[in-house]
Short mmCIF file of N, CA and C and ligand atoms in Angstrom, two decimals:
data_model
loop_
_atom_site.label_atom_id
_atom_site.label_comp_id
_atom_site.label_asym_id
_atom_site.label_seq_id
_atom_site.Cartn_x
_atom_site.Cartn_y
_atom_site.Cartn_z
N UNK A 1 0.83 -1.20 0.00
CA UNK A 1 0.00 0.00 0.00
C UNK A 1 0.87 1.26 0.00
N UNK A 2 -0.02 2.34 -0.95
CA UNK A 2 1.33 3.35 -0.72
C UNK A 2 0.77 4.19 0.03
N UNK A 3 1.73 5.56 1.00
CA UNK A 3 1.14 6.05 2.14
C UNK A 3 2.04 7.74 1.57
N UNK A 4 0.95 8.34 1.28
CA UNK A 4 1.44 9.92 1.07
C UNK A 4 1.96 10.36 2.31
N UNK A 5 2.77 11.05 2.42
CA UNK A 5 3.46 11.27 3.88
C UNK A 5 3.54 12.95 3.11
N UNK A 6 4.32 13.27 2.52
CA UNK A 6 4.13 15.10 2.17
C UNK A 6 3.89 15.04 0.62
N UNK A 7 2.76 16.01 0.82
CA UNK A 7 2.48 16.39 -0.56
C UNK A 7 2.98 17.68 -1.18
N UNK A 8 2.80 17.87 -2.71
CA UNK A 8 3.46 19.10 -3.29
C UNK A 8 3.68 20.29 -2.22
N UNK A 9 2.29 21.02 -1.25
CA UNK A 9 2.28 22.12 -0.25
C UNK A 9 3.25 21.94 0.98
N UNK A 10 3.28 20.78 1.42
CA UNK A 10 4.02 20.33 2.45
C UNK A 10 6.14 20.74 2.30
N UNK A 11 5.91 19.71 0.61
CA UNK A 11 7.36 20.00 0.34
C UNK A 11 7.45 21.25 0.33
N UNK A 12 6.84 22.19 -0.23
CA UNK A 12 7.38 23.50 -0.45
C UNK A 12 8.05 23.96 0.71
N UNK A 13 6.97 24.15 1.68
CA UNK A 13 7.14 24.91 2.73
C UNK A 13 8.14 24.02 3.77
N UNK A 14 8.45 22.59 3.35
CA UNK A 14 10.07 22.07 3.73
C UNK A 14 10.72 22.78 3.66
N UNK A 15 11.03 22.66 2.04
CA UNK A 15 12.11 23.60 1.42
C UNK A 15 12.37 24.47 1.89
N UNK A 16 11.64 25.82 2.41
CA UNK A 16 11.10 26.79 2.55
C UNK A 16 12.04 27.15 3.93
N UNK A 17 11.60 26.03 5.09
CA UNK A 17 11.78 26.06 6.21
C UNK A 17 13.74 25.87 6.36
N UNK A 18 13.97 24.27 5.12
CA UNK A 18 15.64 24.19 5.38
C UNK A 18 16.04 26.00 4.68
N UNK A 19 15.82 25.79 4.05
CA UNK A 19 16.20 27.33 3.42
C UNK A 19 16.73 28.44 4.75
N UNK A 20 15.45 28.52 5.16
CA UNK A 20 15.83 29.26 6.35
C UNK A 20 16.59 29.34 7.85
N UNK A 21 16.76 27.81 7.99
CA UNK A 21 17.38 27.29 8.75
C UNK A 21 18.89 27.36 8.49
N UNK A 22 19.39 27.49 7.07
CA UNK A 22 20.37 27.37 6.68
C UNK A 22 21.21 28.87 6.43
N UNK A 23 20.54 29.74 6.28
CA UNK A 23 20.26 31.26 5.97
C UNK A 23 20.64 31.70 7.78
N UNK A 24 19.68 30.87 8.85
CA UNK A 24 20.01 31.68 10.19
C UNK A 24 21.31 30.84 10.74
N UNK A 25 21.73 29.59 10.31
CA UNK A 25 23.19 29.57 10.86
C UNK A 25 24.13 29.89 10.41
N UNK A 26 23.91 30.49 8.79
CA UNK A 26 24.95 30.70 8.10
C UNK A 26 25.37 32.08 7.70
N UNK A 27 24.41 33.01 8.81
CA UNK A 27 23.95 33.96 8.11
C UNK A 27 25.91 34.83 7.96
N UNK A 28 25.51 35.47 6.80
CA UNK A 28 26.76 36.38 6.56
C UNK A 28 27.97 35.67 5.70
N UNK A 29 27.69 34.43 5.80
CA UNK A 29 29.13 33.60 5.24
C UNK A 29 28.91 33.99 3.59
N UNK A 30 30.11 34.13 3.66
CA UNK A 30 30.41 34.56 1.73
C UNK A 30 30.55 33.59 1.39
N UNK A 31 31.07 32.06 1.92
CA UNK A 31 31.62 30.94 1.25
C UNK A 31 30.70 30.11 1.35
N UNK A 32 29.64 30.25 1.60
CA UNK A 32 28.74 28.86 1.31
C UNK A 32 28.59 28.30 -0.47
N UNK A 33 28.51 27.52 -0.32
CA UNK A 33 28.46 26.58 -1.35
C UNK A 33 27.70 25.01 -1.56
N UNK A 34 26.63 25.34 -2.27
CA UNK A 34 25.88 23.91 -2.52
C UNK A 34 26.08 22.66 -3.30
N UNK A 35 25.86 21.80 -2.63
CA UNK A 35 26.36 20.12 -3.55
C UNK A 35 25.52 19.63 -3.84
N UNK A 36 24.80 19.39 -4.51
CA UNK A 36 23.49 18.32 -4.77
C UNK A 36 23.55 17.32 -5.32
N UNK A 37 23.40 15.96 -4.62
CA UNK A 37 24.22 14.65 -4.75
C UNK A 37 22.78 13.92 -6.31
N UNK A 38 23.40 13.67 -7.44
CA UNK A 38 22.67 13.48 -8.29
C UNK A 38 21.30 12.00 -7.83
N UNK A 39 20.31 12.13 -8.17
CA UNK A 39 19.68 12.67 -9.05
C UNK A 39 18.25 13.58 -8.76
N UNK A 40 17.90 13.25 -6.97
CA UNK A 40 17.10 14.22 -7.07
C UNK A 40 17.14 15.13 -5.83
N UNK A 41 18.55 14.82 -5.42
CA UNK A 41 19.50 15.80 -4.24
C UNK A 41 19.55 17.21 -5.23
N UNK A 42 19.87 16.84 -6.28
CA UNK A 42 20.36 18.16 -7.25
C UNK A 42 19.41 19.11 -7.61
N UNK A 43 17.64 18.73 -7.31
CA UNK A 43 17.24 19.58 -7.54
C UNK A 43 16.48 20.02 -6.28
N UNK A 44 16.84 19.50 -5.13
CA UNK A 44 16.35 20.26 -4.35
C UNK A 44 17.91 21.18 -3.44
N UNK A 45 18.50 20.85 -4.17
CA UNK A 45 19.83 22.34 -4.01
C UNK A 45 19.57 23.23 -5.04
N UNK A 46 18.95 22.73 -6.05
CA UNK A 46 18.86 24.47 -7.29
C UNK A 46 17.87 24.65 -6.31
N UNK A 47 16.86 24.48 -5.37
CA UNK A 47 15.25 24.98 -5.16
C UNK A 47 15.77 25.59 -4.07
N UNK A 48 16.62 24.73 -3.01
CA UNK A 48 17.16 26.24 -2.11
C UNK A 48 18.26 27.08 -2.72
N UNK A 49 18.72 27.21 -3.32
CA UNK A 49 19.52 27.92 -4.29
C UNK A 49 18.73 29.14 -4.39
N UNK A 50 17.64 28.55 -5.32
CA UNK A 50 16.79 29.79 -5.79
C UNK A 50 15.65 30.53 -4.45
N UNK A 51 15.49 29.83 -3.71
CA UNK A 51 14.76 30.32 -2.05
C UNK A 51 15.86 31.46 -1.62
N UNK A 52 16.97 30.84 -1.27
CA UNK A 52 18.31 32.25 -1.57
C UNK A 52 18.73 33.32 -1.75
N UNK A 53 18.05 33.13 -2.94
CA UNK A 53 18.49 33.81 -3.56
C UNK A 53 16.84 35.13 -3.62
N UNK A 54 16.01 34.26 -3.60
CA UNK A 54 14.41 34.73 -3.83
C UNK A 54 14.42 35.56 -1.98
N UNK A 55 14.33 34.87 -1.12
CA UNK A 55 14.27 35.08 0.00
C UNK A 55 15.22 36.22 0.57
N UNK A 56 16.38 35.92 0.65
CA UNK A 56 17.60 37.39 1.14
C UNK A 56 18.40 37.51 0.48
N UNK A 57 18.17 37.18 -1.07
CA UNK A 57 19.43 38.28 -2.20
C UNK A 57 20.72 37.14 -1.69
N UNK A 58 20.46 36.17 -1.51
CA UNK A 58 22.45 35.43 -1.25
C UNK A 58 22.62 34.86 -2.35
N UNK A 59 23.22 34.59 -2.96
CA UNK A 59 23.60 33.96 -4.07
C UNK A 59 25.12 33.29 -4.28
N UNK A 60 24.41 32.01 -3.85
CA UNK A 60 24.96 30.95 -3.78
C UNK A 60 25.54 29.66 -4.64
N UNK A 61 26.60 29.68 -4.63
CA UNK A 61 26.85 28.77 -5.97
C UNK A 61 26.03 27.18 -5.87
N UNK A 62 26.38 26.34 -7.28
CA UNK A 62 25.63 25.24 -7.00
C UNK A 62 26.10 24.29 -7.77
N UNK A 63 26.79 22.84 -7.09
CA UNK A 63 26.88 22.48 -8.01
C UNK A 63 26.64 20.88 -7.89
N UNK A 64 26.68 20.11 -8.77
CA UNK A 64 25.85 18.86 -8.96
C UNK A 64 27.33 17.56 -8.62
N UNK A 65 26.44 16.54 -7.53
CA UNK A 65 27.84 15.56 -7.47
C UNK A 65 27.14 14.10 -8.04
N UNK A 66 28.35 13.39 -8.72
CA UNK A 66 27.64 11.76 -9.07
C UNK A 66 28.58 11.15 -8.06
N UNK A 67 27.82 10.10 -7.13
CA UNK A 67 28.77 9.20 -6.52
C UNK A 67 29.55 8.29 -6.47
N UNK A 68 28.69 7.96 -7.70
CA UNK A 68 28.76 6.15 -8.29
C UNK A 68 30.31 5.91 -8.03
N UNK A 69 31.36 6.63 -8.79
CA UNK A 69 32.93 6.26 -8.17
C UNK A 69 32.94 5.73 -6.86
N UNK A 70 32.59 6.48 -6.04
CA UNK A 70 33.17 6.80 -4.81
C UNK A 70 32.21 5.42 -3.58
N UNK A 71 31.03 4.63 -4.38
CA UNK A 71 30.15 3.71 -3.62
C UNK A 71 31.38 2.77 -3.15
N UNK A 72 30.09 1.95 -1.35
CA UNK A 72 31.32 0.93 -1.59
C UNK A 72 30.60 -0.73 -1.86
N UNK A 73 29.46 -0.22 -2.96
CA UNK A 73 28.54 -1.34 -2.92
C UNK A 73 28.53 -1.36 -4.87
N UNK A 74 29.88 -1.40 -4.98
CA UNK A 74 29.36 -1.78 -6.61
C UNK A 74 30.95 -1.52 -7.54
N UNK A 75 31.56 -2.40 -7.94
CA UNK A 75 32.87 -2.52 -8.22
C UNK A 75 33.00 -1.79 -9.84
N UNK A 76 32.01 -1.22 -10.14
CA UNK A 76 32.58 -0.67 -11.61
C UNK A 76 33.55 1.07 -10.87
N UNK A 77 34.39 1.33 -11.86
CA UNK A 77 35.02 2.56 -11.90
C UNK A 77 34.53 3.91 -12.92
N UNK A 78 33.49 3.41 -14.05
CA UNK A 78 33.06 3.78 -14.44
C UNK A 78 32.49 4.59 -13.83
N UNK A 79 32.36 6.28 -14.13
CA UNK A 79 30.86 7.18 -13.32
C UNK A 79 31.53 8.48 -14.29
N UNK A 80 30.74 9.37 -13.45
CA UNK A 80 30.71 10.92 -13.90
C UNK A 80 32.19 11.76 -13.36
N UNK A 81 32.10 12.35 -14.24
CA UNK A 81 33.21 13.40 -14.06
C UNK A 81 32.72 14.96 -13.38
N UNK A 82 33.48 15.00 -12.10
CA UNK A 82 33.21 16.01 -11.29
C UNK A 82 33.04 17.09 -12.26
N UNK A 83 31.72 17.92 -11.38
CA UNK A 83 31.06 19.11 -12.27
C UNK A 83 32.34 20.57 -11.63
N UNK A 84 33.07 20.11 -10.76
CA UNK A 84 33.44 21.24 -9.67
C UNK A 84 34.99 20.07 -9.45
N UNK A 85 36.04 22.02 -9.30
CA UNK A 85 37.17 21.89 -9.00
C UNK A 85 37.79 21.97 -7.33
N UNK A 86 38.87 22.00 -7.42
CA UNK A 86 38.81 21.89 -6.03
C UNK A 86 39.18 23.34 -5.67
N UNK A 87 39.36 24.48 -6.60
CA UNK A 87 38.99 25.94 -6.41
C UNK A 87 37.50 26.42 -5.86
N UNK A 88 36.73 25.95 -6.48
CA UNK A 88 35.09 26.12 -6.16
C UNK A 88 35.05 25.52 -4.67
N UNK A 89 35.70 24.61 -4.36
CA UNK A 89 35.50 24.00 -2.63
C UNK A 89 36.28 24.31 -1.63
N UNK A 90 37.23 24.61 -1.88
CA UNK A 90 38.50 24.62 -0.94
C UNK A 90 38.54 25.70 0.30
N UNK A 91 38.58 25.87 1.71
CA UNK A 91 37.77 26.45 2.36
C UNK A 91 36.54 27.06 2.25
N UNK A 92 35.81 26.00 1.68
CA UNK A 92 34.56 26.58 1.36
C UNK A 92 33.21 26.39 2.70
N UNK A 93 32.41 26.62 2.80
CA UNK A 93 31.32 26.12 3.79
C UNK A 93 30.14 25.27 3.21
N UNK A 94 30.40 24.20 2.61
CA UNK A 94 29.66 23.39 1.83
C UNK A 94 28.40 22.88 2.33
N UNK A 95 26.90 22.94 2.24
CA UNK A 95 25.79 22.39 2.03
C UNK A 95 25.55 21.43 1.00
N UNK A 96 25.63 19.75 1.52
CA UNK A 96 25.30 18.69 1.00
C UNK A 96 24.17 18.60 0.92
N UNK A 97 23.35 17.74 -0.41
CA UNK A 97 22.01 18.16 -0.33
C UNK A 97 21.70 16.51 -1.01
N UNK A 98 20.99 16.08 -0.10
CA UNK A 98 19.97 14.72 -0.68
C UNK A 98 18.61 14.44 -0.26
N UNK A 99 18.13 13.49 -1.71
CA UNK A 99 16.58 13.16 -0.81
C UNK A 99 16.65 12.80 0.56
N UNK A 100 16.71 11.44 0.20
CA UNK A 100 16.52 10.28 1.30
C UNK A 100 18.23 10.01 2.15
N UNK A 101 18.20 10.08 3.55
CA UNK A 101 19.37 9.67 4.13
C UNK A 101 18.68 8.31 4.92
N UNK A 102 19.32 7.47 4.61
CA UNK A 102 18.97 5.87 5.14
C UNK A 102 20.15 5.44 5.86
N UNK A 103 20.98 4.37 4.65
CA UNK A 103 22.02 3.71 5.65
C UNK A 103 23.00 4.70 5.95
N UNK A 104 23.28 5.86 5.51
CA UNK A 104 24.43 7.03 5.33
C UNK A 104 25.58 6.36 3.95
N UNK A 105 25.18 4.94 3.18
CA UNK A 105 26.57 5.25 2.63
C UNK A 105 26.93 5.82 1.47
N UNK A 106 25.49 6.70 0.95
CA UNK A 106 25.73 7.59 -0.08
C UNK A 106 26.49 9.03 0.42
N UNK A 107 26.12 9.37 1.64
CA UNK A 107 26.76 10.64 1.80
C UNK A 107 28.30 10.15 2.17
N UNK A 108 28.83 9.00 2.79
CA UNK A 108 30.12 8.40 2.69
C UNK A 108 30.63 8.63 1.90
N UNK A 109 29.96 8.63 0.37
CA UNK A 109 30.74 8.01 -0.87
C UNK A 109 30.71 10.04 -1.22
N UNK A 110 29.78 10.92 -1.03
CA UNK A 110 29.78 11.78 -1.12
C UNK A 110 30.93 12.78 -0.56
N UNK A 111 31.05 12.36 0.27
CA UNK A 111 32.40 12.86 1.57
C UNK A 111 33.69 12.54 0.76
N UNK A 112 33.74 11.10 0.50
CA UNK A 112 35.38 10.95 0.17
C UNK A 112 35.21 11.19 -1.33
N UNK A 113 34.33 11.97 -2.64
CA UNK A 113 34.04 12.40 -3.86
C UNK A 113 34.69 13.71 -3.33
N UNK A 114 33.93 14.46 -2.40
CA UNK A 114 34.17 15.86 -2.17
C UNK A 114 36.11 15.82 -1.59
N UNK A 115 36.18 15.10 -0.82
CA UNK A 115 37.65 15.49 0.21
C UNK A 115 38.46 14.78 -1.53
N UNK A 116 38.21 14.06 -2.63
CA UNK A 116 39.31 13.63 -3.70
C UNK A 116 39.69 14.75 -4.65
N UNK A 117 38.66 16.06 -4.33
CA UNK A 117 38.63 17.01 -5.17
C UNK A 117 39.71 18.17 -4.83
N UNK A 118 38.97 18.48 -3.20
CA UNK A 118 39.57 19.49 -2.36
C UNK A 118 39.22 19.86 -0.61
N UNK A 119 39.32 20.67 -0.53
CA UNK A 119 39.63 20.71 1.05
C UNK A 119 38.40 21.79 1.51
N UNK A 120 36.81 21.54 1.71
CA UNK A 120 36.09 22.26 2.03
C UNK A 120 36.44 22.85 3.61
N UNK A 121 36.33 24.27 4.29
CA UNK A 121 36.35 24.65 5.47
C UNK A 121 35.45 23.85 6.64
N UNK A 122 34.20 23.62 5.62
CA UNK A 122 33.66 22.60 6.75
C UNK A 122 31.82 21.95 5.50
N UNK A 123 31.92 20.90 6.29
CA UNK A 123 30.91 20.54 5.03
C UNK A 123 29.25 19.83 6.12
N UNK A 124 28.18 20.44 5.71
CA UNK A 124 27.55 19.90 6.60
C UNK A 124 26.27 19.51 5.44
N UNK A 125 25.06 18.80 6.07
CA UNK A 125 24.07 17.56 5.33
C UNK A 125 22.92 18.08 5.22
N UNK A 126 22.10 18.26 4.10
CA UNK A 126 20.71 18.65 4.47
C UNK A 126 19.84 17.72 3.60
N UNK A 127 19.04 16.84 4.33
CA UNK A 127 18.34 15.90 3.29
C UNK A 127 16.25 16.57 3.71
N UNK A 128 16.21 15.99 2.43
CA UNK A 128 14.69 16.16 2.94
C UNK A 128 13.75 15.22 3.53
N UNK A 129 14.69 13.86 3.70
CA UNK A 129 14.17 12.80 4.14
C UNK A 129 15.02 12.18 5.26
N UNK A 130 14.76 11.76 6.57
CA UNK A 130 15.74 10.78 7.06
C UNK A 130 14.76 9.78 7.76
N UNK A 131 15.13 8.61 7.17
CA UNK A 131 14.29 7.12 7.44
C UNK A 131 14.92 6.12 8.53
N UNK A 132 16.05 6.86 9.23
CA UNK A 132 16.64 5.84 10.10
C UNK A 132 17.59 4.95 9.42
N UNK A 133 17.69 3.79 10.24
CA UNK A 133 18.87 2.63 9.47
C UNK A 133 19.89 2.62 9.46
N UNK A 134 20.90 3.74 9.85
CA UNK A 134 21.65 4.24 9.45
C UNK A 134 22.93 2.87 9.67
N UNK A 135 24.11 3.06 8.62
CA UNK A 135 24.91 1.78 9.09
C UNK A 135 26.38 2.67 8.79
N UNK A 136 26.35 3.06 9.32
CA UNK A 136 27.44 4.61 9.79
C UNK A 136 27.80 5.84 10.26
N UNK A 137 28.61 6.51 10.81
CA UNK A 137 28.13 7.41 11.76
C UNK A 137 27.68 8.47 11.05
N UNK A 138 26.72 8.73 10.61
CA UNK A 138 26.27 9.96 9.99
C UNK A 138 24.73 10.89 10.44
N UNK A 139 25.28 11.93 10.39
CA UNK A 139 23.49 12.49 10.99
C UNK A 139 23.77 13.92 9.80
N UNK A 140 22.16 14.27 9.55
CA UNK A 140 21.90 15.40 8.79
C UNK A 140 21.93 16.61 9.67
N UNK A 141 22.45 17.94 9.29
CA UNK A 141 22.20 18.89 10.06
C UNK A 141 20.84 19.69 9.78
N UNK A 142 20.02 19.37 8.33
CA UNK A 142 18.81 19.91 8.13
C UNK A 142 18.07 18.86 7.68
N UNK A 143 16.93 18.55 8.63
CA UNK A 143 16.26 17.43 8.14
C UNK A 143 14.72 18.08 7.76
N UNK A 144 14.88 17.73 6.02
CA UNK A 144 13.39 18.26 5.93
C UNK A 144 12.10 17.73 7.06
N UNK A 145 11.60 15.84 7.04
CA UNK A 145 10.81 14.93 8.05
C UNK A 145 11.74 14.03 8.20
N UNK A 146 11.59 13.47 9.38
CA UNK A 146 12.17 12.43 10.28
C UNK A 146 10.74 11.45 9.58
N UNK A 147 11.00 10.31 8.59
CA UNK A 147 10.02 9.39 8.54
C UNK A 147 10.43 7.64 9.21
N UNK A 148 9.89 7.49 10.44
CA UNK A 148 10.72 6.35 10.59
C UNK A 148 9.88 5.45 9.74
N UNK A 149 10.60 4.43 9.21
CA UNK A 149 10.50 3.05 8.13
C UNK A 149 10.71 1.59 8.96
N UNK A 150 10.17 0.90 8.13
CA UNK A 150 10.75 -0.47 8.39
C UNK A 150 11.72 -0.75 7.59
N UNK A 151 12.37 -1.47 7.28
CA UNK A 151 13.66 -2.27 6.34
C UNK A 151 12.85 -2.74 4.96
N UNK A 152 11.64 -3.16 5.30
CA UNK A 152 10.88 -3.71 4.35
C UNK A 152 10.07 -2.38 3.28
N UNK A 153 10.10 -1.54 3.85
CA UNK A 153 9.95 -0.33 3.40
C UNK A 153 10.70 0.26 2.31
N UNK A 154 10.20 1.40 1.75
CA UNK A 154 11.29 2.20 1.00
C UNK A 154 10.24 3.80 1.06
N UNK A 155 11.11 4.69 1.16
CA UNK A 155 10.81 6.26 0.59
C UNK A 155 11.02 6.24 -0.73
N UNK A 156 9.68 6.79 -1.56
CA UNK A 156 9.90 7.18 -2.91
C UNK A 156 9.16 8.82 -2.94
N UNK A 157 10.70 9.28 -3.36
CA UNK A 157 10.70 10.91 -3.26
C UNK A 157 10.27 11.51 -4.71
N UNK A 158 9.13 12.17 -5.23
CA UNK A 158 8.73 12.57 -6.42
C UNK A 158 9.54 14.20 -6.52
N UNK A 159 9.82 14.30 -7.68
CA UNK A 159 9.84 15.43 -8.26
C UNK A 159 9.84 16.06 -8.92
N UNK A 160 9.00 17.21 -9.51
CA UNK A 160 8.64 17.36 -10.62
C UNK A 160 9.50 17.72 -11.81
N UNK A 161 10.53 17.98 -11.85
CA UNK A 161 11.82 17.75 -12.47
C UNK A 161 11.58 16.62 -13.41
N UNK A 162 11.52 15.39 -12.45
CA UNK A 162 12.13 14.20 -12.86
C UNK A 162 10.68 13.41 -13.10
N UNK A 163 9.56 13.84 -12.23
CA UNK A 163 8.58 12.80 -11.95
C UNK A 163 7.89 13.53 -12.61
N UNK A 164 6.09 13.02 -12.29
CA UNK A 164 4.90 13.67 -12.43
C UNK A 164 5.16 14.94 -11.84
N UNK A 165 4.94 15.08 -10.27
CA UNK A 165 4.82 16.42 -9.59
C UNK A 165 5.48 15.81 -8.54
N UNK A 166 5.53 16.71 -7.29
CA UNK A 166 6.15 16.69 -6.19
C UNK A 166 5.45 15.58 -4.99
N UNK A 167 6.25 15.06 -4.08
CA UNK A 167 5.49 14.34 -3.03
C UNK A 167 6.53 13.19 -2.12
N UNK A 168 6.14 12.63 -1.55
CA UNK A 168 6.72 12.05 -0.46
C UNK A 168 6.23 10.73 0.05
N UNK A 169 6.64 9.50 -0.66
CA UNK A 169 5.31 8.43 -0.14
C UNK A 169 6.20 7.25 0.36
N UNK A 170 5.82 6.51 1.09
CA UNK A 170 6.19 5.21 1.90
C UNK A 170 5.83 3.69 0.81
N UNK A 171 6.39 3.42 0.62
CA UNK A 171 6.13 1.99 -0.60
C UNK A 171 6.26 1.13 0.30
N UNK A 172 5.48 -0.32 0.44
CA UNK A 172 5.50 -1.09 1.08
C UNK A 172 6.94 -2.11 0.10
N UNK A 173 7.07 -3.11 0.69
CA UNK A 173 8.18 -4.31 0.34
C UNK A 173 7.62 -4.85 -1.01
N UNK A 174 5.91 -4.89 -1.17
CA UNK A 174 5.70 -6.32 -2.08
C UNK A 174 5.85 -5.07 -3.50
N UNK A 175 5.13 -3.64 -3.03
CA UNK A 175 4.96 -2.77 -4.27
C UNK A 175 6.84 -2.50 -4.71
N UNK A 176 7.94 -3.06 -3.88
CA UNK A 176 9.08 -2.55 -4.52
C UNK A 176 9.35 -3.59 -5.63
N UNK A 177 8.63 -5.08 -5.44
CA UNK A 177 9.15 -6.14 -5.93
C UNK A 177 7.87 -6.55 -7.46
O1 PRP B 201 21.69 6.41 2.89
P1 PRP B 201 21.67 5.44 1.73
O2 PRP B 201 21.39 4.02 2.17
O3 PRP B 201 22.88 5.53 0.88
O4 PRP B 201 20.41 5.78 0.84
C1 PRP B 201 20.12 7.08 0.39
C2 PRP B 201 20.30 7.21 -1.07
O5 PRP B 201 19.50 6.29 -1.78
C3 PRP B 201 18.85 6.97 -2.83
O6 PRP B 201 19.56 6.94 -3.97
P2 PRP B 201 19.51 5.70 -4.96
O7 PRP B 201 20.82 5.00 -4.86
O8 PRP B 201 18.30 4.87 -4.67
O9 PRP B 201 19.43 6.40 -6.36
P3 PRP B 201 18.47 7.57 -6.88
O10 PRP B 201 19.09 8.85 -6.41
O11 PRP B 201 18.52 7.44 -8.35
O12 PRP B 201 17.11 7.35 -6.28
C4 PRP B 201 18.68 8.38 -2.33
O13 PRP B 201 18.56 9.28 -3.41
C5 PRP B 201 19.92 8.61 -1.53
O14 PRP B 201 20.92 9.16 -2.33
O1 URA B 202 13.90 4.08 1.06
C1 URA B 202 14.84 4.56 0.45
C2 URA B 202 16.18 4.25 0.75
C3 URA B 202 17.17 4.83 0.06
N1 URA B 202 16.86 5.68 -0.91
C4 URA B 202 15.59 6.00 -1.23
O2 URA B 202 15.35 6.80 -2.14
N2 URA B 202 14.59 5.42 -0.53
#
């Protein structure tokens, strides 16, 4: 069964909320800089990007990461070629940006992508989802909902980018299979 958990209004005013959360600890920093871990991390860093920029005039760079290199669950070497140098990062104040944070080992693979490039000042996590599970030490510093899951579970994060429209739903085990 599937279970709407946030709909299009809900996400917004997520967004809306990390935006601002991120704006009052960061307020004044010239070096912030956004990562949006591909494929639908990336567009909710252009959406606070543009909140940013819409909201208090900051204007913030942005740029898009693939992990696939850097996994430790899949032996090809094959992946994407960094969008960003290690000029664009290097004491920088970096905002990581993903849907779903589960076991943590995408933002792992995200961490040692970012530290192969360059040397950010300090790098912190903002997902719009965290489902628990975690199988490493990792915590988000902006959590859009805390949805706890079962294992048998999955979060499927819509977006209108990529999807129909926007939303937030709980998939049971049999609908993944
Ligand atoms: O904390 P973790 O256990 O690593 O799970 C979280 C990751 O899983 C999903 O990506 P997925 O690999 O399913 O690809 P997708 O971005 O194409 O959905 C999601 O977008 C996160 O990046
Ligand atoms: O449930 C999950 C787990 C990882 N990534 C997702 O997108 N959903």
């Amino acid at each position: 069964m599937k279970k709407e958990i946030v709909d299009n209004k809900t996400m917004k005013r997520t967004l809306t909320r990390i935006t601002y959360e991120i704006i009052e600890k960061n307020k004044g920093d010239q070096n912030l800089v956004l990562i949006g871990i591909k494929t639908r991390g990336t567009f909710l860093a252009q959406r606070i990007q543009n909140r940013l920029r819409q909201l208090e005039d900051y204007e913030v760079p942005f740029f898009e990461l693939d992990v696939t290199n850097f996994r430790d669950d899949q032996k090809t070497t094959e992946g994407a070629i960094p969008t960003f140098t290690d000029k664009d990062i290097d004491n920088k104040n970096v905002v990581l940006v993903d849907d779903v944070l589960y076991t943590g080992r995408t933002i792992r693979a995200a961490l040692d992508a970012i530290m192969s490039i360059g040397r950010p000042g300090k790098i912190s996590l903002a997902v719009l989802v965290d489902r628990g599970h975690r199988e490493l030490p990792i915590r988000a510093d902006y959590v859009g909902k805390n949805i706890p899951t079962s294992r048998h579970e999955a979060i499927k994060v819509s977006m209108a980018e990529v999807d129909d429209e926007d939303g937030v739903e709980i998939i049971s085990h049999e609908e993944q299979n």
